[in-house]
Coordinates of C-alpha atoms and ligand atoms in Angstrom, one line a residue:
M1 CA -120.0 -153.5 -102.2
N2 CA -122.2 -154.5 -99.3
K3 CA -125.1 -156.9 -99.5
N4 CA -127.7 -154.1 -99.7
S5 CA -126.2 -152.5 -102.7
R6 CA -125.8 -155.7 -104.6
P7 CA -128.3 -156.1 -107.5
N8 CA -130.6 -159.0 -106.8
I9 CA -130.4 -161.9 -109.2
D10 CA -133.8 -162.7 -110.7
R11 CA -135.1 -165.5 -108.6
E12 CA -138.1 -167.7 -108.3
R13 CA -139.7 -167.1 -105.0
H14 CA -139.8 -170.8 -104.1
G15 CA -137.9 -173.8 -105.2
P16 CA -134.2 -174.3 -106.1
G17 CA -131.9 -171.6 -107.1
T18 CA -130.6 -171.3 -110.7
V19 CA -127.2 -172.7 -111.6
Y20 CA -125.3 -170.6 -114.2
L21 CA -122.7 -172.6 -116.2
V22 CA -120.4 -169.7 -117.0
G23 CA -117.5 -169.8 -119.4
A24 CA -114.6 -167.9 -117.8
G25 CA -112.6 -167.6 -121.0
P26 CA -109.0 -168.8 -121.6
G27 CA -107.2 -166.9 -118.8
D28 CA -106.9 -163.2 -119.6
P29 CA -109.6 -161.8 -117.3
G30 CA -110.5 -159.3 -120.0
L31 CA -111.9 -162.2 -122.0
L32 CA -114.7 -163.0 -119.5
T33 CA -118.0 -162.1 -121.1
V34 CA -120.0 -159.1 -119.8
R35 CA -122.9 -161.5 -118.9
G36 CA -120.5 -163.8 -117.0
R37 CA -119.1 -160.9 -115.0
E38 CA -122.5 -159.6 -114.2
L39 CA -123.7 -163.0 -112.9
L40 CA -120.5 -163.4 -110.8
H41 CA -121.3 -160.2 -109.0
R42 CA -124.9 -161.1 -108.4
C43 CA -124.8 -164.7 -107.4
D44 CA -124.5 -166.2 -103.9
V45 CA -121.9 -168.9 -104.6
V46 CA -119.1 -169.4 -107.1
V47 CA -117.9 -172.9 -107.8
Y48 CA -114.6 -172.7 -109.8
D49 CA -111.6 -174.7 -110.8
R50 CA -108.0 -174.2 -111.6
L51 CA -108.4 -173.1 -115.2
A52 CA -111.1 -170.6 -114.3
A53 CA -109.2 -169.1 -111.3
P54 CA -107.2 -166.4 -113.1
C55 CA -110.5 -165.0 -114.5
L56 CA -112.3 -164.8 -111.2
P57 CA -112.7 -161.1 -110.5
S58 CA -110.9 -159.9 -107.4
D59 CA -113.5 -157.4 -106.5
L60 CA -116.4 -159.7 -105.7
D61 CA -118.5 -158.9 -102.7
D62 CA -117.3 -160.5 -99.5
E63 CA -120.8 -162.1 -99.2
V64 CA -120.1 -164.3 -102.3
V65 CA -119.0 -167.7 -101.1
L66 CA -116.2 -169.3 -103.1
H67 CA -115.9 -173.1 -103.5
Y68 CA -112.7 -174.1 -105.1
V69 CA -113.0 -177.6 -106.7
G70 CA -109.7 -177.6 -108.6
K71 CA -106.5 -179.5 -107.8
R72 CA -104.9 -178.7 -104.5
A73 CA -101.4 -179.3 -103.1
D74 CA -102.4 -182.1 -100.8
H75 CA -105.1 -183.9 -102.8
H76 CA -106.7 -184.2 -106.2
A77 CA -109.4 -182.0 -107.7
M78 CA -112.9 -182.8 -106.6
E79 CA -114.3 -185.7 -108.6
Q80 CA -116.9 -184.7 -111.3
G81 CA -119.7 -186.7 -109.5
K82 CA -119.0 -184.7 -106.3
I83 CA -119.0 -181.4 -108.2
N84 CA -122.4 -182.3 -109.7
D85 CA -123.7 -183.2 -106.2
L86 CA -122.4 -179.9 -104.8
L87 CA -124.2 -177.9 -107.5
V88 CA -127.4 -179.8 -106.8
R89 CA -127.1 -179.3 -103.0
L90 CA -126.4 -175.5 -103.3
A91 CA -129.3 -175.0 -105.7
H92 CA -131.6 -176.9 -103.4
E93 CA -130.6 -174.5 -100.6
G94 CA -132.1 -171.8 -102.8
K95 CA -128.7 -170.3 -103.8
A96 CA -128.0 -168.6 -107.1
V97 CA -124.8 -170.5 -108.2
C98 CA -122.2 -169.6 -110.7
R99 CA -120.3 -172.6 -111.9
L100 CA -117.3 -170.9 -113.5
K101 CA -115.4 -173.0 -115.9
G102 CA -112.3 -172.3 -118.0
G103 CA -112.9 -171.4 -121.6
D104 CA -116.4 -172.5 -122.8
P105 CA -118.4 -174.7 -120.5
F106 CA -119.4 -177.1 -123.3
V107 CA -115.9 -177.4 -125.0
F108 CA -114.1 -180.3 -123.2
G109 CA -115.3 -178.8 -119.9
R110 CA -117.7 -181.5 -118.8
G111 CA -120.3 -178.7 -118.7
G112 CA -122.7 -181.0 -120.6
E113 CA -122.6 -183.6 -117.8
E114 CA -123.3 -181.0 -115.2
A115 CA -126.2 -179.6 -117.2
E116 CA -127.7 -183.1 -117.6
Q117 CA -127.5 -183.7 -113.9
L118 CA -129.2 -180.4 -113.2
Q119 CA -131.9 -181.2 -115.8
R120 CA -132.5 -184.6 -114.1
E121 CA -132.9 -182.9 -110.7
G122 CA -135.3 -180.3 -112.0
I123 CA -132.9 -177.5 -111.3
P124 CA -133.2 -174.4 -113.5
F125 CA -129.9 -173.6 -115.3
E126 CA -128.5 -171.2 -117.9
V127 CA -125.4 -171.6 -120.0
V128 CA -123.1 -168.6 -120.6
P129 CA -120.7 -169.4 -123.4
G130 CA -117.1 -168.4 -123.0
V131 CA -114.2 -167.8 -125.3
T132 CA -112.7 -171.2 -125.8
A133 CA -108.9 -171.6 -125.3
G134 CA -108.3 -173.3 -128.7
V135 CA -109.4 -170.2 -130.6
A136 CA -108.2 -167.6 -128.1
A137 CA -104.7 -168.9 -127.6
A138 CA -104.3 -169.3 -131.4
A139 CA -105.4 -165.7 -131.8
Y140 CA -102.9 -164.5 -129.1
A141 CA -100.2 -166.4 -131.0
G142 CA -101.1 -164.7 -134.3
I143 CA -102.6 -167.9 -135.8
P144 CA -105.9 -167.5 -137.6
V145 CA -107.7 -170.9 -137.2
T146 CA -109.3 -170.4 -140.6
H147 CA -107.9 -168.5 -143.5
R148 CA -109.2 -168.0 -147.1
G149 CA -107.6 -170.5 -149.4
E150 CA -105.6 -172.2 -146.7
A151 CA -107.8 -173.5 -143.9
V152 CA -111.5 -174.0 -144.6
R153 CA -112.2 -176.1 -141.5
V154 CA -111.2 -176.3 -137.8
T155 CA -111.3 -179.4 -135.8
L156 CA -111.4 -179.1 -132.0
V157 CA -110.2 -182.4 -130.6
T158 CA -109.1 -183.9 -127.3
A159 CA -105.6 -185.4 -127.2
H160 CA -106.3 -186.8 -123.7
E161 CA -107.1 -190.2 -125.0
D162 CA -104.0 -192.4 -125.2
P163 CA -103.6 -192.9 -129.0
A164 CA -102.0 -196.3 -128.3
K165 CA -105.1 -197.7 -126.8
P166 CA -107.2 -199.8 -129.2
E167 CA -110.6 -198.5 -128.0
R168 CA -109.8 -194.9 -128.7
Q169 CA -112.4 -192.6 -130.4
V170 CA -110.0 -190.0 -132.0
D171 CA -108.6 -191.2 -135.3
W172 CA -105.4 -189.2 -135.6
R173 CA -104.4 -190.9 -138.8
R174 CA -107.6 -189.6 -140.5
L175 CA -106.9 -186.1 -139.1
G176 CA -103.4 -186.4 -140.6
S177 CA -104.8 -187.2 -143.9
E178 CA -107.1 -184.2 -144.2
R179 CA -105.8 -181.1 -146.1
D180 CA -106.8 -177.5 -145.9
G181 CA -107.8 -177.5 -142.2
T182 CA -106.5 -176.6 -138.7
V183 CA -106.4 -179.2 -136.0
V184 CA -106.7 -177.7 -132.5
A185 CA -105.9 -180.3 -129.9
Y186 CA -106.7 -179.8 -126.2
M187 CA -104.7 -181.5 -123.4
P188 CA -101.9 -182.6 -125.8
V189 CA -98.8 -182.5 -123.5
A190 CA -98.7 -186.1 -122.4
N191 CA -99.4 -187.7 -125.8
L192 CA -97.7 -185.2 -128.2
D193 CA -95.2 -187.7 -129.5
A194 CA -97.8 -190.3 -130.4
V195 CA -100.2 -187.8 -131.8
A196 CA -97.7 -186.3 -134.2
A197 CA -96.4 -189.8 -135.3
Q198 CA -100.0 -191.0 -136.0
M199 CA -100.8 -187.8 -138.0
I200 CA -97.7 -188.3 -140.1
D201 CA -98.5 -191.9 -140.5
G202 CA -101.9 -191.0 -141.8
G203 CA -100.4 -188.8 -144.5
A204 CA -99.6 -185.4 -142.9
D205 CA -96.5 -183.8 -144.3
P206 CA -93.9 -184.0 -141.5
D207 CA -93.0 -180.4 -142.2
T208 CA -96.6 -179.2 -141.6
P209 CA -96.3 -176.1 -139.4
A210 CA -97.3 -176.9 -135.8
A211 CA -97.4 -175.0 -132.6
M212 CA -97.7 -175.6 -128.9
I213 CA -99.1 -172.7 -126.9
E214 CA -98.6 -172.8 -123.1
R215 CA -100.8 -170.7 -120.8
G216 CA -102.3 -168.9 -123.8
T217 CA -103.6 -165.3 -123.2
L218 CA -102.0 -165.3 -119.7
P219 CA -99.0 -163.1 -118.8
A220 CA -96.9 -166.3 -118.9
Q221 CA -97.9 -167.2 -122.5
R222 CA -95.2 -169.1 -124.4
T223 CA -95.4 -170.4 -128.0
I224 CA -93.2 -173.0 -129.6
V225 CA -93.5 -173.3 -133.4
A226 CA -91.8 -176.2 -135.3
P227 CA -92.4 -178.6 -138.2
L228 CA -94.8 -181.3 -136.9
H229 CA -92.1 -184.0 -136.8
Q230 CA -89.8 -181.8 -134.6
L231 CA -92.4 -180.3 -132.3
A232 CA -92.4 -182.9 -129.6
A233 CA -88.6 -182.7 -129.1
Q234 CA -88.7 -178.9 -128.9
V235 CA -91.7 -179.0 -126.5
A236 CA -89.8 -181.4 -124.2
A237 CA -86.7 -179.3 -124.3
A238 CA -88.7 -176.2 -123.4
R239 CA -90.4 -178.1 -120.6
I240 CA -93.9 -177.0 -121.6
K241 CA -96.5 -177.9 -119.0
P242 CA -100.3 -177.9 -119.1
P243 CA -102.4 -176.0 -119.8
A244 CA -101.2 -176.0 -123.4
L245 CA -102.7 -176.5 -126.8
L246 CA -101.5 -178.1 -130.0
I247 CA -102.3 -176.5 -133.3
V248 CA -101.4 -178.1 -136.6
G249 CA -102.1 -176.7 -140.0
P250 CA -100.9 -174.4 -142.8
T251 CA -102.0 -171.2 -141.0
V252 CA -99.6 -171.9 -138.1
A253 CA -97.0 -170.4 -140.5
L254 CA -98.7 -167.0 -140.2
H255 CA -97.4 -166.9 -136.7
Q256 CA -94.2 -165.5 -138.2
T257 CA -95.8 -162.4 -139.5
L258 CA -98.9 -162.0 -137.3
N259 CA -97.5 -162.6 -133.9
W260 CA -98.7 -159.4 -132.3
Y261 CA -98.6 -160.6 -128.6
R262 CA -95.0 -160.0 -127.5
E263 CA -93.7 -162.5 -125.0
R264 CA -93.1 -160.8 -121.8
P265 CA -89.6 -160.4 -120.5
L266 CA -90.4 -161.7 -117.0
R267 CA -92.9 -164.4 -118.0
G268 CA -93.1 -167.4 -115.7
R269 CA -92.1 -165.4 -112.6
R270 CA -94.5 -165.3 -109.7
V271 CA -94.7 -162.6 -107.1
V272 CA -96.9 -162.5 -104.0
V273 CA -98.7 -159.2 -103.4
T274 CA -99.6 -158.8 -99.8
R275 CA -101.9 -155.9 -100.3
P276 CA -105.6 -156.2 -101.2
A277 CA -106.0 -156.1 -105.0
D278 CA -107.9 -152.8 -104.9
Q279 CA -105.0 -151.1 -103.2
A280 CA -102.4 -152.7 -105.4
R281 CA -103.8 -152.1 -108.9
R282 CA -100.7 -150.4 -110.3
L283 CA -98.3 -153.0 -108.8
I284 CA -100.4 -155.8 -110.2
A285 CA -100.9 -154.2 -113.6
T286 CA -97.1 -153.5 -114.0
L287 CA -96.2 -157.1 -113.0
Q288 CA -98.7 -158.5 -115.5
E289 CA -97.4 -156.2 -118.2
L290 CA -94.0 -157.7 -117.7
G291 CA -95.3 -161.3 -117.7
V292 CA -95.2 -161.9 -114.0
T293 CA -98.1 -163.8 -112.4
P294 CA -99.2 -161.9 -109.3
L295 CA -100.4 -164.0 -106.4
V296 CA -102.7 -161.8 -104.4
C297 CA -102.6 -162.8 -100.7
P298 CA -103.9 -159.7 -98.8
A299 CA -102.4 -160.2 -95.4
I300 CA -104.8 -157.8 -93.9
T301 CA -108.1 -156.4 -94.8
T302 CA -109.7 -153.3 -93.5
A303 CA -113.2 -152.4 -92.4
P304 CA -114.6 -148.9 -91.8
A305 CA -115.1 -147.7 -88.2
D306 CA -118.6 -147.0 -86.9
P307 CA -119.7 -143.5 -87.9
S308 CA -120.1 -142.7 -84.2
E309 CA -116.3 -142.7 -84.1
L310 CA -116.5 -139.0 -85.1
E311 CA -118.9 -138.1 -82.3
P312 CA -116.4 -137.2 -79.6
I313 CA -114.8 -134.6 -81.9
G314 CA -117.9 -133.6 -83.8
D315 CA -117.9 -130.0 -82.6
R316 CA -114.2 -129.5 -83.1
L317 CA -114.0 -130.7 -86.7
G318 CA -113.7 -127.3 -88.1
S319 CA -111.2 -126.1 -85.5
Y320 CA -108.1 -128.1 -86.3
D321 CA -104.9 -126.4 -87.6
W322 CA -103.5 -129.6 -89.0
I323 CA -104.9 -133.1 -90.0
F324 CA -102.4 -135.9 -90.2
F325 CA -103.0 -138.7 -92.6
T326 CA -100.5 -141.5 -92.5
S327 CA -102.1 -144.1 -94.8
E328 CA -104.3 -144.2 -97.9
N329 CA -106.8 -146.2 -96.0
G330 CA -107.0 -143.4 -93.4
V331 CA -107.9 -140.9 -96.1
R332 CA -110.5 -143.2 -97.7
Y333 CA -112.2 -144.2 -94.5
F334 CA -112.1 -140.8 -92.9
F335 CA -114.0 -139.3 -95.8
G336 CA -116.4 -142.2 -95.6
L337 CA -117.0 -141.3 -92.0
L338 CA -117.6 -137.7 -92.9
A339 CA -120.1 -138.7 -95.6
A340 CA -121.9 -141.1 -93.2
R341 CA -122.6 -138.0 -91.1
G342 CA -123.8 -136.0 -94.0
L343 CA -120.6 -133.9 -94.1
D344 CA -118.1 -133.2 -96.8
V345 CA -114.6 -131.6 -97.1
R346 CA -115.9 -128.2 -96.1
A347 CA -116.3 -129.6 -92.5
L348 CA -112.5 -129.4 -92.3
A349 CA -112.5 -125.7 -92.9
Q350 CA -109.1 -124.2 -93.0
A351 CA -107.1 -127.2 -91.6
R352 CA -103.8 -127.9 -93.3
I353 CA -102.9 -131.4 -94.2
A354 CA -99.8 -133.5 -93.4
T355 CA -99.2 -136.9 -95.0
V356 CA -96.6 -139.5 -94.6
G357 CA -96.0 -140.1 -98.3
S358 CA -96.9 -139.6 -101.9
G359 CA -99.4 -142.4 -102.0
T360 CA -101.4 -140.8 -99.2
A361 CA -101.1 -137.4 -101.0
E362 CA -102.3 -139.0 -104.2
R363 CA -105.3 -140.4 -102.5
L364 CA -106.1 -136.9 -101.1
A365 CA -105.9 -135.5 -104.6
A366 CA -109.0 -137.7 -105.4
Y367 CA -110.8 -135.5 -102.9
H368 CA -109.3 -132.3 -104.5
L369 CA -107.1 -131.7 -101.6
N370 CA -103.4 -130.9 -101.7
A371 CA -101.1 -132.0 -98.9
D372 CA -99.4 -129.0 -97.2
F373 CA -96.6 -131.1 -95.8
V374 CA -94.9 -134.3 -97.0
P375 CA -91.7 -135.4 -95.3
T376 CA -88.6 -136.2 -97.2
A377 CA -88.6 -139.8 -96.1
F378 CA -91.8 -141.7 -95.7
R379 CA -91.5 -142.9 -92.2
G380 CA -93.4 -141.9 -89.1
E381 CA -90.5 -140.6 -87.1
V382 CA -89.2 -138.5 -90.0
L383 CA -92.6 -137.0 -90.4
L384 CA -92.6 -136.1 -86.7
N385 CA -89.1 -134.6 -86.7
E386 CA -89.5 -132.6 -89.9
F387 CA -92.9 -131.4 -88.9
L388 CA -91.5 -130.1 -85.7
Q389 CA -88.6 -128.4 -87.5
R390 CA -91.0 -126.8 -89.9
V391 CA -93.1 -125.4 -87.1
D392 CA -89.9 -124.1 -85.6
A393 CA -88.7 -122.5 -88.9
S394 CA -92.0 -120.9 -89.7
D395 CA -92.1 -119.6 -86.2
A396 CA -88.7 -118.0 -86.7
S397 CA -89.5 -116.4 -90.0
D398 CA -92.9 -115.1 -88.7
A399 CA -91.3 -113.7 -85.6
S400 CA -91.7 -110.0 -86.2
D401 CA -91.3 -109.2 -82.6
A402 CA -89.0 -110.9 -80.1
S403 CA -91.8 -111.7 -77.7
R404 CA -93.3 -114.3 -80.1
A405 CA -93.8 -117.7 -78.7
S406 CA -90.9 -120.1 -78.6
R407 CA -91.2 -123.3 -80.6
V408 CA -92.8 -125.1 -77.8
D409 CA -95.2 -122.3 -77.2
N410 CA -96.0 -122.2 -80.8
I411 CA -96.7 -125.9 -81.1
T412 CA -98.7 -125.6 -77.9
A413 CA -101.1 -123.4 -79.8
L414 CA -101.7 -126.1 -82.5
R415 CA -104.7 -128.3 -82.6
I416 CA -104.0 -131.5 -84.5
L417 CA -106.2 -134.3 -85.6
R418 CA -104.5 -137.7 -86.3
V419 CA -106.4 -140.1 -88.5
R420 CA -105.3 -143.7 -88.4
G421 CA -106.3 -147.4 -88.2
D422 CA -106.9 -149.2 -84.9
R423 CA -103.6 -151.0 -84.9
A424 CA -101.2 -148.2 -86.1
P425 CA -98.5 -147.2 -83.6
T426 CA -99.1 -144.1 -81.4
T427 CA -95.6 -142.8 -81.7
L428 CA -96.7 -139.8 -83.9
E429 CA -99.4 -138.5 -81.6
D430 CA -97.3 -139.2 -78.6
G431 CA -94.5 -137.1 -80.1
L432 CA -96.7 -134.3 -81.0
R433 CA -98.3 -134.3 -77.6
D434 CA -94.9 -134.4 -75.9
A435 CA -94.0 -131.3 -78.0
G436 CA -97.0 -129.6 -76.6
A437 CA -99.7 -129.9 -79.2
A438 CA -103.3 -130.7 -78.5
V439 CA -104.0 -134.0 -80.4
D440 CA -107.2 -135.8 -81.1
T441 CA -107.2 -139.2 -82.7
V442 CA -109.8 -140.7 -85.0
L443 CA -109.6 -144.5 -85.5
A444 CA -111.1 -144.4 -89.0
Y445 CA -110.8 -148.1 -89.8
H446 CA -110.2 -151.5 -88.3
I447 CA -107.5 -153.9 -89.4
R448 CA -108.6 -157.5 -89.8
S449 CA -106.6 -160.6 -90.8
A450 CA -107.6 -161.8 -94.3
T451 CA -108.1 -165.3 -95.8
V452 CA -106.2 -166.4 -98.8
R453 CA -108.1 -167.7 -101.8
P454 CA -107.7 -171.5 -102.0
D455 CA -106.5 -171.5 -105.6
V456 CA -103.8 -168.9 -104.7
A457 CA -102.7 -170.8 -101.6
D458 CA -102.5 -173.9 -103.7
T459 CA -100.3 -172.3 -106.4
L460 CA -98.1 -170.9 -103.7
V461 CA -97.5 -174.2 -102.0
R462 CA -97.2 -176.2 -105.3
E463 CA -95.2 -173.8 -107.4
G464 CA -93.7 -171.4 -104.9
A465 CA -92.9 -167.8 -105.8
D466 CA -89.8 -165.7 -106.8
A467 CA -90.6 -162.7 -104.6
V468 CA -93.0 -161.5 -101.9
T469 CA -93.7 -157.8 -101.7
F470 CA -94.3 -156.2 -98.3
T471 CA -95.5 -152.6 -97.8
S472 CA -95.6 -152.6 -94.0
G473 CA -94.5 -154.5 -90.9
S474 CA -98.0 -155.6 -90.4
S475 CA -98.1 -157.1 -93.9
V476 CA -95.1 -159.2 -92.9
A477 CA -96.8 -160.5 -89.8
G478 CA -100.1 -161.0 -91.6
F479 CA -98.5 -163.0 -94.3
E480 CA -96.8 -165.3 -91.9
K481 CA -100.1 -166.0 -90.2
L482 CA -102.0 -166.4 -93.4
V483 CA -99.7 -168.9 -95.0
P484 CA -98.0 -170.5 -92.0
D485 CA -96.3 -173.5 -93.8
H486 CA -94.8 -171.8 -96.8
Q487 CA -91.3 -172.6 -97.8
L488 CA -90.4 -169.2 -99.1
H489 CA -88.1 -167.8 -96.4
D490 CA -85.0 -169.4 -98.1
C491 CA -85.9 -169.4 -101.7
A492 CA -87.9 -166.2 -102.4
V493 CA -86.9 -162.6 -102.0
A494 CA -88.7 -160.3 -99.6
V495 CA -89.0 -157.0 -101.4
C496 CA -89.8 -154.3 -98.9
I497 CA -91.1 -150.8 -99.3
G498 CA -88.8 -149.3 -96.7
P499 CA -86.2 -150.0 -94.0
V500 CA -88.7 -150.6 -91.2
T501 CA -90.6 -153.2 -93.2
A502 CA -87.3 -154.8 -94.2
D503 CA -86.3 -155.1 -90.5
A504 CA -89.6 -156.8 -89.8
A505 CA -89.1 -159.2 -92.7
A506 CA -85.6 -160.1 -91.6
A507 CA -86.8 -160.6 -88.0
A508 CA -89.5 -162.9 -89.4
G509 CA -86.9 -165.2 -90.9
W510 CA -86.6 -164.0 -94.6
R511 CA -83.0 -164.6 -95.7
N512 CA -83.0 -162.5 -98.8
V513 CA -84.4 -159.1 -98.2
V514 CA -84.2 -156.1 -100.6
T515 CA -85.4 -152.6 -99.9
A516 CA -86.8 -150.1 -102.3
T517 CA -84.6 -147.0 -102.8
V518 CA -87.6 -144.8 -102.7
S519 CA -90.3 -145.8 -100.2
T520 CA -93.3 -145.5 -102.5
V521 CA -95.3 -148.0 -104.5
D522 CA -93.4 -146.9 -107.6
G523 CA -90.1 -147.4 -105.7
L524 CA -91.3 -150.9 -104.7
I525 CA -92.3 -151.7 -108.3
A526 CA -88.9 -150.5 -109.6
C527 CA -87.2 -152.6 -106.9
V528 CA -89.1 -155.8 -107.6
T529 CA -88.7 -155.6 -111.4
K530 CA -85.0 -154.9 -111.2
M531 CA -84.6 -157.8 -108.8
L532 CA -86.6 -160.2 -111.0
A533 CA -84.6 -159.2 -114.1
S534 CA -81.4 -160.1 -112.3
L535 CA -82.5 -163.7 -111.7
D536 CA -81.4 -166.3 -114.2
Ligands
SAH1 N1 -113.4 -175.6 -121.5 C1 -112.1 -175.3 -121.8 C2 -111.2 -176.5 -122.1 C3 -111.0 -177.4 -120.9 S1 -110.0 -178.8 -121.2 C4 -112.1 -174.3 -123.0 O1 -113.1 -174.2 -123.7 O2 -111.1 -173.8 -123.3 C5 -108.5 -178.2 -120.6 C6 -107.5 -178.0 -121.7 O3 -107.8 -176.8 -122.3 C7 -106.1 -177.8 -121.2 O4 -105.4 -179.0 -121.0 C8 -105.5 -177.1 -122.4 O5 -105.3 -178.0 -123.5 C9 -106.6 -176.2 -122.8 N2 -106.5 -174.9 -122.2 C10 -107.3 -174.2 -121.4 N3 -106.8 -173.0 -121.1 C11 -105.7 -172.9 -121.8 C12 -104.8 -171.8 -122.0 N4 -104.9 -170.6 -121.3 N5 -103.7 -172.0 -122.7 C13 -103.5 -173.1 -123.4 N6 -104.4 -174.2 -123.3 C14 -105.5 -174.0 -122.5

């Protein structure tokens, strides 16, 4: 979306912008509210933290400025006071600001403090509630937080306070003494032992069903269920890490029968995707389905060429015998250029279409066009050789009289249009020209290096990844530039779409390189999932 097509946010003409305190939900991006999503697309600035990061839509306009205030590899999260000041400053600049917070902004999210500060400064604000993790993670673990006859009350409580401290506010003994209720404790990992001990001390049955849910609603969700007195040991053995929630109460037993959310076979694995999210939807969806957390680091981004790019060939558009598309982007941007000149597919008249692979052919199908020629292996030089052979063969079969042109004469008669990006190699058009064809080139798009989202860079540096997927040599080069100080060459596997990309990865220093058997996105998906399943 460009700026002009973005719906305007309702604004006061003068004075500070509005700050929207938006609940991001617990992690599954599908649990962000419709209102939250709409505001994220319409605002000028998003201020977000670690818990909210997985819910931040990947298709926001480039114009939306992102401020990450969560924990980073090299330093701590921004202090609350500084976050408040940032919100105030941005609003005074007249910006519409989305403050995106994990779960619900007013449930242990310090959203109340932010709202108070905005109120004091006379800045208009709105609160968009979110699905709080305590209720959502329980639901995803098949645990109803209330249940007729069993739990008539839910207590949302913080376990962040050290129960050993005398001045604490939470009375765990009293919570342990209450019957017929569910206790949902946020931030429980560090104090779990003490919390369980105090609840039992207060009268809770040591066998009360209890659960710890790690990364609830995310692809990596894990649930440990045990009697209250044994939970801490099991949680320690399973090395559960925040974010996680503790749930204690009779309805936790229903997990046995209602656990509808199957734990994913590859949960906990992380895979870097070096294509932009909008071009890697299938890869990302498949990885998530298997429990893998995708880290989207688009090594390159693309931008359309100026519509004047078509001018030099304008009159000849309808006269080409063949059009060569060698990337999905080429298809997409070429038809964008046509549209910008008020033209549509009919401008191509009778041209036949050659593509480098099935992804490109699929993209063409979106314009109701079939590819006439797809090579057997999805590489530029195979495309060139097989195309020349085909011209040769059809020449032979058409040759009703002996005086028909030779192969070279035949290809000499062909007018070809090659559509590509500004950095693609010229080998294909050079080869076609050498064989005698008249070739024009349209540079339908520009390749630019991208920037990686700070929360993703942080995860990558702090937690590493199991694999990195590469779909071209330029994605290898782009990734090295984008994340220069990563430690992945020795410990992660470079999963490459084809042999040329694999050579580029090996040359860049990747020690473990695997190559898809079939050089398509589906081939790549098969290769990366097989590789991950083989890890212990
Ligand atoms: N405002 C948030 C809570 C922020 S406090 C909300 O309404 O959900 C942070 C704590 O929330 C974490 O330490 C953890 O206890 C809990 N939490 C947040 N997201 C979670 C998730 N996806 N799975 C498990 N616990 C989560």
